[in-house]
mmCIF file of C-alpha atoms and ligand atoms in Angstrom:
data_model
loop_
_atom_site.group_PDB
_atom_site.id
_atom_site.type_symbol
_atom_site.label_atom_id
_atom_site.label_comp_id
_atom_site.label_asym_id
_atom_site.label_seq_id
_atom_site.Cartn_x
_atom_site.Cartn_y
_atom_site.Cartn_z
ATOM 1 C CA MET A 1 -15.992 -2.782 -2.987
ATOM 2 C CA ASN A 2 -16.482 0.152 -0.672
ATOM 3 C CA ILE A 3 -15.692 -0.578 3.008
ATOM 4 C CA ARG A 4 -17.032 2.191 5.243
ATOM 5 C CA LYS A 5 -16.449 0.912 8.759
ATOM 6 C CA VAL A 6 -13.532 -0.300 10.829
ATOM 7 C CA ILE A 7 -13.432 -1.890 14.252
ATOM 8 C CA PHE A 8 -10.405 -1.242 16.465
ATOM 9 C CA PRO A 9 -10.396 -3.815 19.283
ATOM 10 C CA VAL A 10 -8.634 -1.875 22.048
ATOM 11 C CA GLY A 11 -10.031 -3.676 25.099
ATOM 12 C CA GLY A 12 -7.053 -5.980 25.792
ATOM 13 C CA LEU A 13 -5.085 -5.830 29.029
ATOM 14 C CA GLY A 14 -1.619 -5.459 27.497
ATOM 15 C CA THR A 15 -0.096 -7.822 30.053
ATOM 16 C CA ARG A 16 3.194 -8.039 28.166
ATOM 17 C CA PHE A 17 3.696 -4.357 28.956
ATOM 18 C CA PHE A 18 2.862 -4.400 32.659
ATOM 19 C CA PRO A 19 3.375 -2.245 34.697
ATOM 20 C CA ILE A 20 3.023 0.714 32.274
ATOM 21 C CA THR A 21 -0.211 -0.683 30.809
ATOM 22 C CA ARG A 22 -1.820 -0.709 34.277
ATOM 23 C CA VAL A 23 -2.590 2.962 33.571
ATOM 24 C CA ILE A 24 -1.693 3.608 29.921
ATOM 25 C CA PRO A 25 -3.486 1.626 27.201
ATOM 26 C CA LYS A 26 -1.151 -0.497 25.094
ATOM 27 C CA GLU A 27 -2.545 1.300 22.026
ATOM 28 C CA MET A 28 -1.260 4.600 23.449
ATOM 29 C CA LEU A 29 2.360 3.416 23.537
ATOM 30 C CA GLY A 30 4.355 5.487 21.099
ATOM 31 C CA ILE A 31 6.378 4.904 17.985
ATOM 32 C CA LEU A 32 8.178 8.203 18.489
ATOM 33 C CA GLU A 33 5.647 11.044 18.859
ATOM 34 C CA LYS A 34 2.564 9.153 17.691
ATOM 35 C CA PRO A 35 0.731 6.399 19.576
ATOM 36 C CA LEU A 36 0.050 3.042 17.934
ATOM 37 C CA ILE A 37 -3.651 3.865 17.627
ATOM 38 C CA GLN A 38 -2.841 6.856 15.430
ATOM 39 C CA TYR A 39 -0.924 4.735 12.935
ATOM 40 C CA ALA A 40 -3.908 2.355 12.765
ATOM 41 C CA PHE A 41 -6.327 5.259 12.393
ATOM 42 C CA GLU A 42 -4.274 6.884 9.618
ATOM 43 C CA GLU A 43 -4.130 3.557 7.786
ATOM 44 C CA ALA A 44 -7.946 3.277 7.869
ATOM 45 C CA LEU A 45 -8.545 6.937 7.016
ATOM 46 C CA GLY A 46 -6.140 6.625 4.077
ATOM 47 C CA ALA A 47 -8.231 3.688 2.823
ATOM 48 C CA GLY A 48 -11.391 5.815 2.648
ATOM 49 C CA ILE A 49 -13.008 4.397 5.790
ATOM 50 C CA GLU A 50 -15.534 6.764 7.385
ATOM 51 C CA GLN A 51 -16.704 5.227 10.636
ATOM 52 C CA PHE A 52 -14.165 4.345 13.316
ATOM 53 C CA ILE A 53 -15.490 2.003 15.984
ATOM 54 C CA PHE A 54 -13.404 1.479 19.109
ATOM 55 C CA VAL A 55 -14.188 -1.540 21.284
ATOM 56 C CA THR A 56 -12.821 -0.298 24.558
ATOM 57 C CA ARG A 57 -13.047 -0.873 28.301
ATOM 58 C CA HIS A 58 -12.446 0.827 31.617
ATOM 59 C CA GLY A 59 -9.031 2.392 32.063
ATOM 60 C CA LYS A 60 -8.782 3.189 28.369
ATOM 61 C CA THR A 61 -10.403 6.620 28.206
ATOM 62 C CA SER A 62 -7.156 8.274 27.102
ATOM 63 C CA ILE A 63 -7.868 6.744 23.672
ATOM 64 C CA GLU A 64 -11.161 8.658 23.492
ATOM 65 C CA ASP A 65 -9.443 11.832 24.698
ATOM 66 C CA TYR A 66 -6.813 11.386 22.013
ATOM 67 C CA CYS A 67 -9.519 11.068 19.335
ATOM 68 C CA ASP A 68 -11.115 14.334 20.536
ATOM 69 C CA HIS A 69 -7.883 16.278 20.924
ATOM 70 C CA VAL A 70 -5.812 15.005 18.014
ATOM 71 C CA LEU A 71 -7.426 12.655 15.496
ATOM 72 C CA THR A 72 -10.545 14.745 14.781
ATOM 73 C CA HIS A 73 -8.262 17.745 14.134
ATOM 74 C CA MET A 74 -6.170 16.046 11.485
ATOM 75 C CA GLU A 75 -6.309 17.789 8.137
ATOM 76 C CA SER A 76 -7.514 14.706 6.260
ATOM 77 C CA PHE A 77 -10.347 14.104 8.759
ATOM 78 C CA ASP A 78 -13.613 15.375 7.272
ATOM 79 C CA SER A 79 -16.123 15.636 10.106
ATOM 80 C CA SER A 80 -19.060 15.937 7.696
ATOM 81 C CA ARG A 81 -18.299 12.407 6.491
ATOM 82 C CA CYS A 82 -16.339 10.701 9.272
ATOM 83 C CA SER A 83 -17.317 9.756 12.819
ATOM 84 C CA PHE A 84 -16.072 7.974 15.926
ATOM 85 C CA CYS A 85 -18.078 5.458 17.976
ATOM 86 C CA TYR A 86 -17.144 3.737 21.199
ATOM 87 C CA VAL A 87 -18.539 0.527 22.576
ATOM 88 C CA ARG A 88 -17.531 -1.095 25.844
ATOM 89 C CA GLN A 89 -16.254 -4.639 26.190
ATOM 90 C CA GLY A 90 -17.059 -5.499 29.808
ATOM 91 C CA GLU A 91 -14.390 -8.142 30.167
ATOM 92 C CA PRO A 92 -11.566 -9.025 27.762
ATOM 93 C CA ARG A 93 -12.964 -12.298 26.349
ATOM 94 C CA GLY A 94 -10.963 -12.466 23.136
ATOM 95 C CA LEU A 95 -10.771 -10.914 19.673
ATOM 96 C CA GLY A 96 -13.939 -12.638 18.457
ATOM 97 C CA HIS A 97 -15.872 -11.296 21.430
ATOM 98 C CA ALA A 98 -14.513 -7.769 20.850
ATOM 99 C CA VAL A 99 -15.741 -7.849 17.246
ATOM 100 C CA LEU A 100 -19.144 -9.147 18.377
ATOM 101 C CA CYS A 101 -19.485 -6.183 20.786
ATOM 102 C CA ALA A 102 -19.691 -3.846 17.743
ATOM 103 C CA ARG A 103 -22.432 -5.780 15.956
ATOM 104 C CA HIS A 104 -25.142 -3.140 16.407
ATOM 105 C CA LEU A 105 -22.885 -0.475 14.863
ATOM 106 C CA VAL A 106 -22.022 -2.453 11.749
ATOM 107 C CA ASN A 107 -25.343 -3.885 10.559
ATOM 108 C CA ARG A 108 -25.372 -5.709 7.245
ATOM 109 C CA GLU A 109 -22.246 -4.704 5.381
ATOM 110 C CA PRO A 110 -18.652 -5.973 5.133
ATOM 111 C CA PHE A 111 -16.302 -4.200 7.548
ATOM 112 C CA ALA A 112 -12.614 -3.951 8.424
ATOM 113 C CA VAL A 113 -10.846 -4.888 11.670
ATOM 114 C CA ILE A 114 -7.436 -3.455 12.581
ATOM 115 C CA SER A 115 -5.360 -4.489 15.607
ATOM 116 C CA ALA A 116 -3.344 -1.400 16.480
ATOM 117 C CA ASP A 117 -0.555 -3.392 18.108
ATOM 118 C CA ASP A 118 0.283 -4.891 14.703
ATOM 119 C CA TYR A 119 1.969 -1.876 13.134
ATOM 120 C CA ILE A 120 2.392 -2.280 9.369
ATOM 121 C CA SER A 121 4.786 0.008 7.548
ATOM 122 C CA HIS A 122 3.391 0.309 4.014
ATOM 123 C CA SER A 123 3.900 2.570 1.001
ATOM 124 C CA SER A 124 0.257 3.658 1.365
ATOM 125 C CA SER A 125 -2.194 1.644 3.553
ATOM 126 C CA CYS A 126 -2.271 -2.100 4.213
ATOM 127 C CA ILE A 127 -6.035 -2.188 4.770
ATOM 128 C CA GLY A 128 -6.421 0.008 1.664
ATOM 129 C CA GLU A 129 -4.492 -2.571 -0.381
ATOM 130 C CA MET A 130 -6.772 -5.304 0.996
ATOM 131 C CA ILE A 131 -9.918 -3.332 0.155
ATOM 132 C CA LYS A 132 -8.699 -2.942 -3.448
ATOM 133 C CA HIS A 133 -8.390 -6.731 -3.742
ATOM 134 C CA TYR A 134 -11.452 -7.599 -1.655
ATOM 135 C CA ASP A 135 -13.372 -10.499 -3.190
ATOM 136 C CA GLY A 136 -16.468 -10.700 -0.958
ATOM 137 C CA SER A 137 -15.188 -13.579 1.215
ATOM 138 C CA ASN A 138 -13.758 -13.234 4.702
ATOM 139 C CA MET A 139 -10.226 -11.943 4.235
ATOM 140 C CA ALA A 140 -7.251 -11.745 6.604
ATOM 141 C CA ALA A 141 -3.750 -10.382 6.060
ATOM 142 C CA VAL A 142 -1.124 -13.147 6.123
ATOM 143 C CA MET A 143 2.645 -13.341 6.278
ATOM 144 C CA ASN A 144 5.165 -16.130 6.495
ATOM 145 C CA VAL A 145 6.616 -16.686 9.973
ATOM 146 C CA PRO A 146 9.388 -18.961 11.253
ATOM 147 C CA ARG A 147 7.955 -22.379 12.163
ATOM 148 C CA LYS A 148 8.987 -21.970 15.806
ATOM 149 C CA ASP A 149 6.544 -19.011 16.046
ATOM 150 C CA VAL A 150 3.381 -20.578 14.581
ATOM 151 C CA ASN A 151 1.928 -21.053 18.077
ATOM 152 C CA LYS A 152 1.466 -17.262 18.407
ATOM 153 C CA TYR A 153 -0.858 -16.915 15.396
ATOM 154 C CA GLY A 154 -3.866 -18.064 13.445
ATOM 155 C CA ILE A 155 -2.360 -20.368 10.796
ATOM 156 C CA MET A 156 -3.976 -21.047 7.407
ATOM 157 C CA GLU A 157 -3.929 -24.374 5.632
ATOM 158 C CA VAL A 158 -3.554 -23.742 1.897
ATOM 159 C CA GLU A 159 -6.084 -24.947 -0.666
ATOM 160 C CA ARG A 160 -4.712 -22.769 -3.505
ATOM 161 C CA GLU A 161 -2.072 -20.084 -3.574
ATOM 162 C CA ASN A 162 -1.090 -17.388 -6.035
ATOM 163 C CA ASN A 163 0.967 -14.226 -6.064
ATOM 164 C CA LYS A 164 -1.190 -12.120 -3.746
ATOM 165 C CA THR A 165 -3.622 -14.525 -2.120
ATOM 166 C CA ILE A 166 -4.105 -17.836 -0.386
ATOM 167 C CA ILE A 167 -7.429 -19.623 -0.572
ATOM 168 C CA ALA A 168 -7.640 -21.369 2.780
ATOM 169 C CA ARG A 169 -8.797 -24.948 3.253
ATOM 170 C CA SER A 170 -8.779 -24.494 7.013
ATOM 171 C CA VAL A 171 -7.389 -22.273 9.749
ATOM 172 C CA ASP A 172 -6.251 -23.023 13.315
ATOM 173 C CA GLU A 173 -5.678 -20.664 16.223
ATOM 174 C CA LYS A 174 -2.200 -20.966 17.741
ATOM 175 C CA PRO A 175 -1.428 -24.569 16.673
ATOM 176 C CA SER A 176 1.619 -26.320 18.105
ATOM 177 C CA VAL A 177 4.805 -26.316 16.039
ATOM 178 C CA GLU A 178 4.217 -30.026 15.305
ATOM 179 C CA LYS A 179 0.588 -29.678 14.254
ATOM 180 C CA ALA A 180 0.684 -26.437 12.214
ATOM 181 C CA LYS A 181 -0.390 -27.065 8.602
ATOM 182 C CA SER A 182 1.712 -24.209 7.189
ATOM 183 C CA THR A 183 3.669 -21.142 8.245
ATOM 184 C CA HIS A 184 1.142 -18.655 6.769
ATOM 185 C CA ALA A 185 0.194 -16.572 9.807
ATOM 186 C CA ILE A 186 -2.707 -14.146 10.169
ATOM 187 C CA VAL A 187 -1.765 -10.633 11.264
ATOM 188 C CA GLY A 188 -4.184 -8.043 12.619
ATOM 189 C CA ARG A 189 -6.001 -6.865 9.465
ATOM 190 C CA TYR A 190 -9.306 -8.352 8.375
ATOM 191 C CA ILE A 191 -12.234 -7.626 6.074
ATOM 192 C CA LEU A 192 -15.225 -9.589 7.306
ATOM 193 C CA THR A 193 -18.725 -10.314 6.080
ATOM 194 C CA HIS A 194 -21.518 -9.346 8.469
ATOM 195 C CA GLU A 195 -22.715 -12.975 8.714
ATOM 196 C CA ILE A 196 -19.761 -13.563 11.040
ATOM 197 C CA PHE A 197 -21.761 -11.978 13.888
ATOM 198 C CA ASP A 198 -24.253 -14.874 13.897
ATOM 199 C CA ILE A 199 -21.368 -17.346 14.133
ATOM 200 C CA LEU A 200 -19.554 -15.384 16.870
ATOM 201 C CA GLU A 201 -22.712 -15.151 18.925
ATOM 202 C CA ASN A 202 -22.934 -18.937 19.198
ATOM 203 C CA LEU A 203 -19.237 -19.696 19.461
ATOM 204 C CA LYS A 204 -17.804 -21.574 22.447
ATOM 205 C CA PRO A 205 -14.525 -20.317 23.945
ATOM 206 C CA GLY A 206 -11.474 -21.808 22.222
ATOM 207 C CA VAL A 207 -7.730 -21.455 22.792
ATOM 208 C CA GLU A 208 -6.893 -19.571 26.032
ATOM 209 C CA ASN A 209 -10.596 -19.836 26.939
ATOM 210 C CA GLU A 210 -11.342 -16.877 24.636
ATOM 211 C CA ILE A 211 -13.903 -16.357 21.863
ATOM 212 C CA GLN A 212 -11.551 -16.690 18.909
ATOM 213 C CA LEU A 213 -12.176 -14.879 15.636
ATOM 214 C CA THR A 214 -10.151 -17.619 13.939
ATOM 215 C CA ASP A 215 -12.694 -20.257 15.040
ATOM 216 C CA ALA A 216 -15.509 -18.258 13.426
ATOM 217 C CA LEU A 217 -13.482 -17.861 10.212
ATOM 218 C CA ARG A 218 -12.925 -21.636 10.088
ATOM 219 C CA GLN A 219 -16.628 -22.395 10.520
ATOM 220 C CA MET A 220 -17.498 -20.045 7.662
ATOM 221 C CA ILE A 221 -15.074 -21.489 5.079
ATOM 222 C CA PRO A 222 -17.715 -23.762 3.433
ATOM 223 C CA THR A 223 -20.221 -20.909 3.047
ATOM 224 C CA HIS A 224 -18.144 -17.722 2.684
ATOM 225 C CA GLY A 225 -14.572 -18.828 1.948
ATOM 226 C CA LEU A 226 -11.435 -17.455 3.578
ATOM 227 C CA THR A 227 -8.758 -15.550 1.674
ATOM 228 C CA GLY A 228 -5.296 -14.855 3.051
ATOM 229 C CA PHE A 229 -3.928 -11.625 1.619
ATOM 230 C CA LYS A 230 -0.168 -11.255 1.179
ATOM 231 C CA PHE A 231 0.252 -7.559 1.805
ATOM 232 C CA GLU A 232 3.159 -5.359 0.809
ATOM 233 C CA GLY A 233 5.186 -3.753 3.557
ATOM 234 C CA LYS A 234 6.566 -4.841 6.891
ATOM 235 C CA ARG A 235 4.692 -5.810 10.050
ATOM 236 C CA PHE A 236 5.917 -5.201 13.602
ATOM 237 C CA ASP A 237 4.417 -6.966 16.623
ATOM 238 C CA CYS A 238 4.175 -3.935 18.890
ATOM 239 C CA GLY A 239 2.437 -6.048 21.528
ATOM 240 C CA SER A 240 5.944 -7.287 22.382
ATOM 241 C CA GLN A 241 8.902 -5.280 23.641
ATOM 242 C CA GLY A 242 11.204 -6.422 20.829
ATOM 243 C CA GLY A 243 8.603 -5.639 18.160
ATOM 244 C CA LEU A 244 7.931 -2.159 19.504
ATOM 245 C CA LEU A 245 11.649 -1.446 19.678
ATOM 246 C CA GLU A 246 12.095 -2.593 16.054
ATOM 247 C CA ALA A 247 9.177 -0.414 14.949
ATOM 248 C CA ILE A 248 10.728 2.621 16.653
ATOM 249 C CA LEU A 249 14.078 1.912 14.965
ATOM 250 C CA HIS A 250 12.353 1.351 11.613
ATOM 251 C CA VAL A 251 10.435 4.641 11.737
ATOM 252 C CA SER A 252 13.471 6.512 13.108
ATOM 253 C CA SER A 253 15.704 5.193 10.350
ATOM 254 C CA LYS A 254 13.591 7.140 7.815
ATOM 255 C CA ASP A 255 14.506 10.407 9.521
ATOM 256 C CA GLU A 256 17.949 11.825 8.828
ATOM 257 C CA LYS A 257 18.591 13.257 12.307
ATOM 258 C CA LEU A 258 17.302 10.203 14.145
ATOM 259 C CA SER A 259 19.191 7.731 11.972
ATOM 260 C CA SER A 260 22.436 9.550 12.711
ATOM 261 C CA ILE A 261 21.616 9.282 16.446
ATOM 262 C CA ILE A 262 21.141 5.511 15.991
ATOM 263 C CA ARG A 263 24.454 5.216 14.100
ATOM 264 C CA ASN A 264 26.326 7.180 16.799
ATOM 265 C CA PHE A 265 24.738 5.090 19.515
ATOM 266 C CA TYR A 266 26.028 1.868 17.940
ATOM 267 C CA GLU A 267 29.484 3.338 17.414
ATOM 268 C CA ASP A 268 29.611 4.337 21.096
ATOM 269 C CA ILE A 269 28.663 0.909 22.411
ATOM 270 C CA ARG A 270 30.985 -0.991 20.038
HETATM 271 C C1 G1P B 301 -4.679 -12.543 17.442
HETATM 272 C C2 G1P B 301 -5.431 -13.595 16.622
HETATM 273 C C3 G1P B 301 -4.444 -14.454 15.821
HETATM 274 C C4 G1P B 301 -3.561 -13.571 14.963
HETATM 275 C C5 G1P B 301 -2.848 -12.521 15.843
HETATM 276 C C6 G1P B 301 -2.091 -11.552 14.966
HETATM 277 O O1 G1P B 301 -3.951 -13.192 18.456
HETATM 278 O O2 G1P B 301 -6.213 -14.391 17.483
HETATM 279 O O3 G1P B 301 -5.144 -15.356 15.003
HETATM 280 O O4 G1P B 301 -2.621 -14.368 14.283
HETATM 281 O O5 G1P B 301 -3.816 -11.771 16.621
HETATM 282 O O6 G1P B 301 -1.441 -10.582 15.686
HETATM 283 P P1 G1P B 301 -3.337 -12.414 19.734
HETATM 284 O O7 G1P B 301 -2.017 -11.874 19.283
HETATM 285 O O8 G1P B 301 -4.304 -11.328 20.087
HETATM 286 O O9 G1P B 301 -3.200 -13.442 20.802
#
């Protein structure tokens, strides 16, 4: 199936990176010379997506400037086919609310969502791999996490599982370690059916008093199903200091000069 649109929810506060994120959007933090948002954009562009919708808020205009100055000038960006749209999220009220803010730009077609702070190193494009396997249900990327970490994620309960996919029986947002029904965690890549907007519109705040996308996905399981997609490649939680550091080391280790700098650094501190 052809997926033409992607939503980038970039309206979060980035509290784990205060004070720098008081003036620089979290999505503009760099893995070397490129900001996180560029990796997310390249992933979507590489998957054939044409419309890039940013759900943004005040203090985040450097993302728009970056689109104008850098992303639109990339060689693979075809301005006769591709476009950028920006919609404001007045207050950060959760991922589900951010997605709902873009409703009028999506209309009645399935669409992708990419969280730029989940950087996924992939041989081609994680969202592209998901689009190839898209089955018409709601779909979210999943990976196995240590049980002690389940309370940071949406966690799927398994109905059926095969090589690439999990058919979910249920899904819970940030369950406790004791209550989690598996260790299959959602990471920030989704392909969603447009009917999710009707559900989000009527959803009550959930965990952390936010409108949770996970709660909408759970409600839709009986009608639309929920597929967990086991992607290739490695995910880094760049919303945390440790995750961003690992991502920088991972990307650097692919460059000869930089990997020798890393090696020398470790020899020096030994
Ligand atoms: C969000 C989602 C959660 C998902 C996570 C992946 O949580 O609500 O279901 O597992 O992203 O990164 P957040 O990290 O924004 O609190």
